[in-house]
PDB file of C-alpha atoms in Angstrom:
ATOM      1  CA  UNK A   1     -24.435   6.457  20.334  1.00  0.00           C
ATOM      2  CA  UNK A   2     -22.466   3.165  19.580  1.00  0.00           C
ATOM      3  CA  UNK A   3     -20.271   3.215  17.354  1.00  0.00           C
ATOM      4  CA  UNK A   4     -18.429   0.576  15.773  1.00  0.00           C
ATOM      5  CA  UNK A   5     -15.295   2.140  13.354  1.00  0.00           C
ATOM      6  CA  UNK A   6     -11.886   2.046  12.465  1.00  0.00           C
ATOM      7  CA  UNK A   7      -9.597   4.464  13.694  1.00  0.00           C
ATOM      8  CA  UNK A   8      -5.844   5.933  12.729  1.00  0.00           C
ATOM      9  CA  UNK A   9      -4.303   7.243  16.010  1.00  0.00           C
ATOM     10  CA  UNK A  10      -3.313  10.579  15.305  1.00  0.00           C
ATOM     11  CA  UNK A  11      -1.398  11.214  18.629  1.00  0.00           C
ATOM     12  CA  UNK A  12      -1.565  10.307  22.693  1.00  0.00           C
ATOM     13  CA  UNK A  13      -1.312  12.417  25.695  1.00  0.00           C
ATOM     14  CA  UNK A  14      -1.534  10.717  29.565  1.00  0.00           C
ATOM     15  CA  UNK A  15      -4.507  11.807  31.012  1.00  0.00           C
ATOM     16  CA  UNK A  16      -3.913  11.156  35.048  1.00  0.00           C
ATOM     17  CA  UNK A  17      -2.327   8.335  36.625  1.00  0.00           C
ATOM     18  CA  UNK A  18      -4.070   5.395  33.863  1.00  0.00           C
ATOM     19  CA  UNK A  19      -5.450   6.910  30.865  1.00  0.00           C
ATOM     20  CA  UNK A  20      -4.765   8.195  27.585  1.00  0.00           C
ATOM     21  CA  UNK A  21      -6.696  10.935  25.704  1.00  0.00           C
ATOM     22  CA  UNK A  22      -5.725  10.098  22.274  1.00  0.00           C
ATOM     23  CA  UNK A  23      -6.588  11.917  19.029  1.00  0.00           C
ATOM     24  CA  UNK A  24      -7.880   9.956  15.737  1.00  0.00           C
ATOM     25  CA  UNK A  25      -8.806   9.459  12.594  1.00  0.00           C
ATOM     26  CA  UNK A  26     -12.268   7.646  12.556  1.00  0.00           C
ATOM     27  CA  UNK A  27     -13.861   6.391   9.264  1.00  0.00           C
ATOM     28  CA  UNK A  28     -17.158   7.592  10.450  1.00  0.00           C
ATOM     29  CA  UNK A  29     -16.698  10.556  11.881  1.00  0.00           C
ATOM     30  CA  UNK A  30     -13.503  12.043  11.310  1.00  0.00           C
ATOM     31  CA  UNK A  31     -11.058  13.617  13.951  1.00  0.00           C
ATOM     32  CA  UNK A  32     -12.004  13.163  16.983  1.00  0.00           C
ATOM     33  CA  UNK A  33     -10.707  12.708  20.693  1.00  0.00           C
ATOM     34  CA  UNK A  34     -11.303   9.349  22.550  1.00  0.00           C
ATOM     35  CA  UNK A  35     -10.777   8.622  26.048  1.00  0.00           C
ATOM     36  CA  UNK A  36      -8.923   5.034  27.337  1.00  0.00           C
ATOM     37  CA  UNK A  37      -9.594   4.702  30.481  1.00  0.00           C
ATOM     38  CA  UNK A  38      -6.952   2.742  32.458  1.00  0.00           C
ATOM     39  CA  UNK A  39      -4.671   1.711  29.217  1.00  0.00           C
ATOM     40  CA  UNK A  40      -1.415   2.140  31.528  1.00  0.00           C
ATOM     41  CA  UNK A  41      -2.429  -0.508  33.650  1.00  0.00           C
ATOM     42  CA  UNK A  42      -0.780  -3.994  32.419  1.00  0.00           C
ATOM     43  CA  UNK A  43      -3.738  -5.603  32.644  1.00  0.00           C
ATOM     44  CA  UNK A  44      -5.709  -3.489  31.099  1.00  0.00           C
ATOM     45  CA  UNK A  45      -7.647  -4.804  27.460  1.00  0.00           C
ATOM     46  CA  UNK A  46      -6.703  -1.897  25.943  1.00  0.00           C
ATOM     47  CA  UNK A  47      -2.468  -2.044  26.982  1.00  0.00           C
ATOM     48  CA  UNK A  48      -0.619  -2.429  23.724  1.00  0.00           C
ATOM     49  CA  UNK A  49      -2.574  -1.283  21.640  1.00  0.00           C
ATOM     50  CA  UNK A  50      -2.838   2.435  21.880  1.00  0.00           C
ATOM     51  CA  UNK A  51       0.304   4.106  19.529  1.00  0.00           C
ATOM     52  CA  UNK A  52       0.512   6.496  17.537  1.00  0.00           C
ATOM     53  CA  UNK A  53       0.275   4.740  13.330  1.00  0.00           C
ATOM     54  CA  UNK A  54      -1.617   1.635  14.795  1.00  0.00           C
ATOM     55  CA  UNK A  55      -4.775   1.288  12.796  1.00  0.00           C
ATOM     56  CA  UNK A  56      -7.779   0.180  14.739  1.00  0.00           C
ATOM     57  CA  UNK A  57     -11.004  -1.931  14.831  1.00  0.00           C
ATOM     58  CA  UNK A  58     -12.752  -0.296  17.261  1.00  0.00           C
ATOM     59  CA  UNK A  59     -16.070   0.935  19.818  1.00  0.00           C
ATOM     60  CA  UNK A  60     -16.653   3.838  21.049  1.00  0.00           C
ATOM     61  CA  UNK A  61     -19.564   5.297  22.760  1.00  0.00           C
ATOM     62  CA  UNK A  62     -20.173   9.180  20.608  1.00  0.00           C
ATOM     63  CA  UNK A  63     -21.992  11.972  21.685  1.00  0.00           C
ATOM     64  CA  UNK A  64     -21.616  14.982  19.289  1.00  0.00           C
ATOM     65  CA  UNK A  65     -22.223  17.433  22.171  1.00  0.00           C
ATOM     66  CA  UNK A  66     -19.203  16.450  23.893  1.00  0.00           C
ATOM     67  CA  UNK A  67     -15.429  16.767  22.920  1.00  0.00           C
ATOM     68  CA  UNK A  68     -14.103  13.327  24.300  1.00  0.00           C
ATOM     69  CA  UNK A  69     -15.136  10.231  23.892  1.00  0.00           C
ATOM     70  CA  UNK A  70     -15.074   7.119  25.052  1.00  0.00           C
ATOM     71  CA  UNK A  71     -13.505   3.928  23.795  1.00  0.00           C
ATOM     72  CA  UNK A  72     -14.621   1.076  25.074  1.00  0.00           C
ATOM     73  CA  UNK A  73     -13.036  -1.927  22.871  1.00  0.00           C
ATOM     74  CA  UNK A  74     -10.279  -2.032  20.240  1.00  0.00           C
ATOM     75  CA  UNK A  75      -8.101  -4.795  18.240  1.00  0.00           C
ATOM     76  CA  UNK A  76      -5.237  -4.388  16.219  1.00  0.00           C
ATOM     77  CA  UNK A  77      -6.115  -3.926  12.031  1.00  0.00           C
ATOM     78  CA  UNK A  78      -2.436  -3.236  11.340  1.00  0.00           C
ATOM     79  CA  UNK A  79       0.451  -2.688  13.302  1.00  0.00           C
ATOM     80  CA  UNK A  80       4.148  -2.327  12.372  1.00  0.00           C
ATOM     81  CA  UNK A  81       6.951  -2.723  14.825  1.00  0.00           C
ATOM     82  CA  UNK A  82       9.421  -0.862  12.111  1.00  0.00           C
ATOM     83  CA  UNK A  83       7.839   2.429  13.373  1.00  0.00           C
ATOM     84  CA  UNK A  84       9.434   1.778  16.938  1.00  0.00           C
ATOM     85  CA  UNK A  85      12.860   0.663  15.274  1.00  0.00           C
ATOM     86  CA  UNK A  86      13.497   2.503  12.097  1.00  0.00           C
ATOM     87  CA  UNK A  87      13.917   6.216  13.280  1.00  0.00           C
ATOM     88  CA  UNK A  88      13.668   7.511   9.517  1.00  0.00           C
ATOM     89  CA  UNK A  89      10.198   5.629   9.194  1.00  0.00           C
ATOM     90  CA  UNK A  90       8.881   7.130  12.357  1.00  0.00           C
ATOM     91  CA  UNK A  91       9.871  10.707  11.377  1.00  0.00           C
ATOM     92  CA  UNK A  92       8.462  10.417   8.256  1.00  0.00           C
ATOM     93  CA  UNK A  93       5.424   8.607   9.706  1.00  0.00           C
ATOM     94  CA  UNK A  94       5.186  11.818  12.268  1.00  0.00           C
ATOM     95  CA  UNK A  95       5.576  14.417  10.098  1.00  0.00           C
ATOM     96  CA  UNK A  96       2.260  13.014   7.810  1.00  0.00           C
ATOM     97  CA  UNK A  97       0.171  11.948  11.077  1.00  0.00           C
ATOM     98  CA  UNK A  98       0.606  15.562  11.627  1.00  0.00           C
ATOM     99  CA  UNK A  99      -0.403  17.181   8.661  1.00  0.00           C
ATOM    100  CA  UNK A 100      -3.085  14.684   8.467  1.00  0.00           C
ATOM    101  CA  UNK A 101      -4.634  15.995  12.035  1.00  0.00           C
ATOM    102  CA  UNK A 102      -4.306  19.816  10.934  1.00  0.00           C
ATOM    103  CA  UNK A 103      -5.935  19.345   7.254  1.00  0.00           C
ATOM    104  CA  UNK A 104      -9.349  17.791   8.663  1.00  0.00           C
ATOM    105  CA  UNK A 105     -12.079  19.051  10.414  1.00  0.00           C
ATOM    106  CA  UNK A 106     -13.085  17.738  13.718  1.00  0.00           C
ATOM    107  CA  UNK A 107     -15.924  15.649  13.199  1.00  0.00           C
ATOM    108  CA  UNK A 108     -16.064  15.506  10.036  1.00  0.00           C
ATOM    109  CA  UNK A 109     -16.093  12.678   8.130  1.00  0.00           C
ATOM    110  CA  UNK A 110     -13.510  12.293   4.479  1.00  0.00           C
ATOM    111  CA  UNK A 111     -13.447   8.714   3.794  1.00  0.00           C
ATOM    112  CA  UNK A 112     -10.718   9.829   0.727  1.00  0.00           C
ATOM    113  CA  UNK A 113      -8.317  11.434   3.277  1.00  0.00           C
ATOM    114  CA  UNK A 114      -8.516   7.888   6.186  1.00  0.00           C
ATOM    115  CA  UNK A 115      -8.240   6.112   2.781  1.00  0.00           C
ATOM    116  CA  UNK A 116      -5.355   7.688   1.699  1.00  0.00           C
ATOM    117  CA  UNK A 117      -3.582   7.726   5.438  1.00  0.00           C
ATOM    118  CA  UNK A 118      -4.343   3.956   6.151  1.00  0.00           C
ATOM    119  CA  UNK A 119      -2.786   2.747   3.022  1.00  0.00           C
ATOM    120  CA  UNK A 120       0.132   4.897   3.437  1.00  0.00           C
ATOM    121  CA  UNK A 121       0.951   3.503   6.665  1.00  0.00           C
ATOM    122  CA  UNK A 122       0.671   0.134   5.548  1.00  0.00           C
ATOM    123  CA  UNK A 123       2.997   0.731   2.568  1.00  0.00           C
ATOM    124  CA  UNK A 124       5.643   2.857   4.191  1.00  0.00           C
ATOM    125  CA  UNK A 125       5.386   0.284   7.428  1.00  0.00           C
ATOM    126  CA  UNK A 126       6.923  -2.692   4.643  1.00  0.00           C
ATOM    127  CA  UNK A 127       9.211  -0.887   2.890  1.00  0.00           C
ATOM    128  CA  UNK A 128      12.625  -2.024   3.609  1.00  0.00           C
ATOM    129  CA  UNK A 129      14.533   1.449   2.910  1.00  0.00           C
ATOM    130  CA  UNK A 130      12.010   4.308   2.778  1.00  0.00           C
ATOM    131  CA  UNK A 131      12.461   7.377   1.088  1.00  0.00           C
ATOM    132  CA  UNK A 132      12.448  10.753   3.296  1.00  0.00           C
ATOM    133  CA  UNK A 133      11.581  12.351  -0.389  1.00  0.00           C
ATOM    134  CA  UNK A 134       7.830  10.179   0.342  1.00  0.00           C
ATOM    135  CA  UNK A 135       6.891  13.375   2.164  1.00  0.00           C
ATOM    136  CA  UNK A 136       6.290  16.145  -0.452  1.00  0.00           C
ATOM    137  CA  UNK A 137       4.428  13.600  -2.207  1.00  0.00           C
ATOM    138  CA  UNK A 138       1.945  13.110   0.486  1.00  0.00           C
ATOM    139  CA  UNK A 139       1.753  16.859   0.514  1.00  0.00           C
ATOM    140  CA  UNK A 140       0.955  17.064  -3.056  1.00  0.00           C
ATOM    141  CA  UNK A 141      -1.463  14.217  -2.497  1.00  0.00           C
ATOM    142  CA  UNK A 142      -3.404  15.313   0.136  1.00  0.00           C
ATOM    143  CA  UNK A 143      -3.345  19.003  -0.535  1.00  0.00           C
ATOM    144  CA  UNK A 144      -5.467  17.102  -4.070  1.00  0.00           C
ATOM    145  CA  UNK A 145      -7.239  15.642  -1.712  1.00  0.00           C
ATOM    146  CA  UNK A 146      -8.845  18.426   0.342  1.00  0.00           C
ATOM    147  CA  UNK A 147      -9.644  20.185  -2.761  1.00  0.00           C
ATOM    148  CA  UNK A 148      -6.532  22.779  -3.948  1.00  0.00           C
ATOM    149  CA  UNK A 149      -5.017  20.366  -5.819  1.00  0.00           C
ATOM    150  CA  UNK A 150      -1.566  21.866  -7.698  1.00  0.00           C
ATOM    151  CA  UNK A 151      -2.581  22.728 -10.647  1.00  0.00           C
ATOM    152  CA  UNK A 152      -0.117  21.915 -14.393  1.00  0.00           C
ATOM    153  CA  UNK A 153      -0.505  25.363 -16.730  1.00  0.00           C
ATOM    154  CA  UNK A 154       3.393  25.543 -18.158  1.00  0.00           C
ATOM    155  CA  UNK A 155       3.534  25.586 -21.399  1.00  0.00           C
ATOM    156  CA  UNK A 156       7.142  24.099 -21.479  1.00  0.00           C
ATOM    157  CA  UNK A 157       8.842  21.619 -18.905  1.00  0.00           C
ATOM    158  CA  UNK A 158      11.952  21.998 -20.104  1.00  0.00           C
ATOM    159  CA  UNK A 159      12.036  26.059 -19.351  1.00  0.00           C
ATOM    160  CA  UNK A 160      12.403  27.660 -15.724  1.00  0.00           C
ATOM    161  CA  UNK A 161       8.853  26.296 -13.724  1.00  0.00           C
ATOM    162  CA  UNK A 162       7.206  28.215 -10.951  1.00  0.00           C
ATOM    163  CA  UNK A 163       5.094  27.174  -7.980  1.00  0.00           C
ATOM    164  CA  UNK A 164       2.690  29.737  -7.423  1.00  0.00           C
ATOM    165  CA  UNK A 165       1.459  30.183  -3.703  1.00  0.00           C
ATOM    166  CA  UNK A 166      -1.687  31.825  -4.556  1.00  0.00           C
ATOM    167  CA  UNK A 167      -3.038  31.126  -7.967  1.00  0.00           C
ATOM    168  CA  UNK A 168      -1.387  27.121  -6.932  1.00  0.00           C
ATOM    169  CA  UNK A 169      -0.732  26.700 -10.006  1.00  0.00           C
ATOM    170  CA  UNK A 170       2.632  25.983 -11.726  1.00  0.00           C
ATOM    171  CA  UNK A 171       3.641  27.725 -14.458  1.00  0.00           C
ATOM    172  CA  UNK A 172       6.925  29.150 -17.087  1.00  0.00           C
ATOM    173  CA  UNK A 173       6.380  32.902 -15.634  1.00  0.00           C
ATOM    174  CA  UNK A 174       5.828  33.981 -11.391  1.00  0.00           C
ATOM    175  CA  UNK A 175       2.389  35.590 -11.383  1.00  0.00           C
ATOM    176  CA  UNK A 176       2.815  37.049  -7.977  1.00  0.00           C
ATOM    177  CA  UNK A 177       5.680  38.233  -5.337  1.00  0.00           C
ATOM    178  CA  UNK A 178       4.603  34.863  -3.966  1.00  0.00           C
ATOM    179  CA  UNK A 179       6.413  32.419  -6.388  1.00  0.00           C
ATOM    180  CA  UNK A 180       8.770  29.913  -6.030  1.00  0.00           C
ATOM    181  CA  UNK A 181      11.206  29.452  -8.451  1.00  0.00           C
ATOM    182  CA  UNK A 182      11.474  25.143  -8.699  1.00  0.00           C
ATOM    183  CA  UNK A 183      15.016  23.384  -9.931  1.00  0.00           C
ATOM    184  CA  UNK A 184      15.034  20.586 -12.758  1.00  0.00           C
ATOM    185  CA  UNK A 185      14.711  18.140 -10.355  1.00  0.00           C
ATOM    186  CA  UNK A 186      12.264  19.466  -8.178  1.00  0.00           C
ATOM    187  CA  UNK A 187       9.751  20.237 -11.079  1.00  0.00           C
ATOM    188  CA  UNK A 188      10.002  16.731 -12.419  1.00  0.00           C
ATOM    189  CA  UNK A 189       9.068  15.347  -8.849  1.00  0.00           C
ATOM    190  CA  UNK A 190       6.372  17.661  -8.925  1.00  0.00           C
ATOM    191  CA  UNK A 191       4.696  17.369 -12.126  1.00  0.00           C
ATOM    192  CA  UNK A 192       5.221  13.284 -11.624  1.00  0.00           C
ATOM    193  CA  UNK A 193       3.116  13.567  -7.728  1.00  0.00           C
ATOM    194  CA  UNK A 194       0.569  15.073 -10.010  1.00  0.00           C
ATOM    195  CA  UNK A 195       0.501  12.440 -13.151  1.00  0.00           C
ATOM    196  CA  UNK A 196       1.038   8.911 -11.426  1.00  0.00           C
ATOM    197  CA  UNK A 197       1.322   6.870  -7.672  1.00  0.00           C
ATOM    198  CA  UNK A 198       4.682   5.086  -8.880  1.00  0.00           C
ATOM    199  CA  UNK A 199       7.272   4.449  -6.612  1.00  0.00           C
ATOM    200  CA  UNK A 200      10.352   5.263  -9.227  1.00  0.00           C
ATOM    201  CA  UNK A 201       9.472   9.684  -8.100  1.00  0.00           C
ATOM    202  CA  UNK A 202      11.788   8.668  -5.384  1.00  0.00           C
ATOM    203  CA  UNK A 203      14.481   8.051  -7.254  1.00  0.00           C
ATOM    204  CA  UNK A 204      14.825  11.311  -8.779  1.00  0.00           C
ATOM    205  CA  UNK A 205      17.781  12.226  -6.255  1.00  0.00           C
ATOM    206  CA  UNK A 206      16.161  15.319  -5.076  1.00  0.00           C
ATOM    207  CA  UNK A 207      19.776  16.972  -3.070  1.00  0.00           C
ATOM    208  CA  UNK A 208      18.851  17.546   0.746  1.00  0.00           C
ATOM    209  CA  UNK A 209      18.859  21.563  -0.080  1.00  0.00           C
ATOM    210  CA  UNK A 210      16.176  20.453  -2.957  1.00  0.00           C
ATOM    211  CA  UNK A 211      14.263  18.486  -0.310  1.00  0.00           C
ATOM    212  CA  UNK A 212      14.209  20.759   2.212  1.00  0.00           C
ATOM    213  CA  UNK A 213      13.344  23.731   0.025  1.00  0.00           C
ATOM    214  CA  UNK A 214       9.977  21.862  -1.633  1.00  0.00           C
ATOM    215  CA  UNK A 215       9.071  20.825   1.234  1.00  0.00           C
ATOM    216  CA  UNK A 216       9.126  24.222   3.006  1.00  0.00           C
ATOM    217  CA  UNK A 217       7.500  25.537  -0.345  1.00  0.00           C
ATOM    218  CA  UNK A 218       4.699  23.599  -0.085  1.00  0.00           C
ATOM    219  CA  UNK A 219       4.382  24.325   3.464  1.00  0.00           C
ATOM    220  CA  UNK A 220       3.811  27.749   2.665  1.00  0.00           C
ATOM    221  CA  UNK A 221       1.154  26.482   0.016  1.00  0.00           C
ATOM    222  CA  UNK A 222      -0.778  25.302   3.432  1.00  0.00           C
ATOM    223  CA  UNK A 223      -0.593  27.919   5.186  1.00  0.00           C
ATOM    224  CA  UNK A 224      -1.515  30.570   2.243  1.00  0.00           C
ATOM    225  CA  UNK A 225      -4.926  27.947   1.712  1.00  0.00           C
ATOM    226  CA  UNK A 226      -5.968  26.687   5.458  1.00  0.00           C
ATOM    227  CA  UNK A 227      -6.260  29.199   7.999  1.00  0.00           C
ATOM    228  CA  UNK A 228      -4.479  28.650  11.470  1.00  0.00           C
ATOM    229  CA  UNK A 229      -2.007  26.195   9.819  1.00  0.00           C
ATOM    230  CA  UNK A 230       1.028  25.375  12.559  1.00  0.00           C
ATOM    231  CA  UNK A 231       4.523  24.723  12.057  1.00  0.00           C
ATOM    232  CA  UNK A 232       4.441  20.797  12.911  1.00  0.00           C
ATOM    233  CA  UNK A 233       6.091  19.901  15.747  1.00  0.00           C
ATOM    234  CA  UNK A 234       7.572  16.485  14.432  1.00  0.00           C
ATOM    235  CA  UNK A 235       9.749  19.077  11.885  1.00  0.00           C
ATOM    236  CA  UNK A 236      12.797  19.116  14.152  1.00  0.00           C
ATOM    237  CA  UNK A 237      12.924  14.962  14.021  1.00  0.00           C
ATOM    238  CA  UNK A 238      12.292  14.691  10.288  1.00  0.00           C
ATOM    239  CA  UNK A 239      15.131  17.385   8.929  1.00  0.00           C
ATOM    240  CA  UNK A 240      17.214  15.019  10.944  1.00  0.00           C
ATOM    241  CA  UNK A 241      16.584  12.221   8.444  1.00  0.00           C
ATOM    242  CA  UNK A 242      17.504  14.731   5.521  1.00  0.00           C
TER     243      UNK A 242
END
């Protein structure tokens, strides 16, 4: 089947001496793995376009029985050089693609989730001084977005506030061995990821110990909720940036 689409590529591998199996985002069908054949050849229609961020207008040819397919055209939809040149950008870019490609199902299509990643990359690709603290926000976001959304039950902000792995909710008391206990800061980022989309959450001065510590928390929120959940493997570039 033809299909015309637009993609998010997710990440590349070099498939023999021209190619490039890459993995995507596709509005119509969801993750899945296309084929370009002969993209490392200069000449080729294709050269320049295939990295990982670039959002695509695309055809491919689909066949559900099979686990590659095949592009056969593509033109840029966005593309930002800043992910090549700003190295806190790109980690931060990274880290979501790849929490993006282990959240959905292959072939399966979430028009809320390519939503969410498409704008994301066009609003952290013009921002002039990202924020590494933008990541536990798209965790928060998208973990509302695949349905086990954090949810608010504290009776008091101002008192002690604990993330709860299994119940997810946050609350004044732990309910289980598995319960985080958040700092002032870290609860206010929190509760504001839930309530709004406004940039001033990054200004909150999260410490990099705070940072690093929500964001491993609500890595463990993944894991408890999706089964097979990896450590990502763009984690050893991002703590760089904090």
């Amino acid at each position: 089947m033809t299909t015309t689409s637009q993609i998010i590529i997710l990440r590349c591998i070099d498939y023999q001496e021209s190619s490039k199996i890459i993995t995507v985002l596709s509005k119509e069908h969801g993750k899945i793995a296309l084929i370009a054949r002969g993209v490392k050849k200069p000449k080729n229609k294709l050269a320049g376009l295939i990295e990982v961020g670039n959002v695509l207008d695309v055809v491919y040819y689909y066949k559900a029985s099979r686990e590659v397919h095949t592009l056969s055209e593509a033109s840029i939809s966005y593309q930002s050089l800043s992910f090549r040149q700003d190295f806190e950008k790109a980690s931060v870019l990274y880290a979501t693609l790849e929490l993006v490609s282990q959240i959905i199902h292959d072939n399966h299509e979430n028009t809320e989730i390519f939503t969410f990643t498409k704008r994301f990359i066009e609003w952290l690709g013009e921002q002039e001084e990202p924020k590494v603290a933008v990541f536990p926000y798209v965790q928060i976001r998208l973990a509302q977005l695949i349905g086990f959304a954090l949810v608010n039950v504290c009776e008091n902000w101002d008192e002690t506030v604990f993330l709860n792995i299994s119940s997810g909710t946050l609350s004044n008391e732990p309910d289980s061995e598995l319960s985080y206990k958040l700092t002032s800061r870290q609860s206010t980022f929190v509760l504001k990821a839930l309530q709004s989309r406004r940039n001033d959450i990054f200004q909150l001065g999260l410490a990099n110990r705070e940072l690093k510590q929500l964001i491993y928390h609500l890595d463990v929120y993944f894991k408890y909720h999706i089964e097979g959940y990896k450590e990502r493997r763009s984690d050893s570039i991002f703590e760089q940036m904090i």
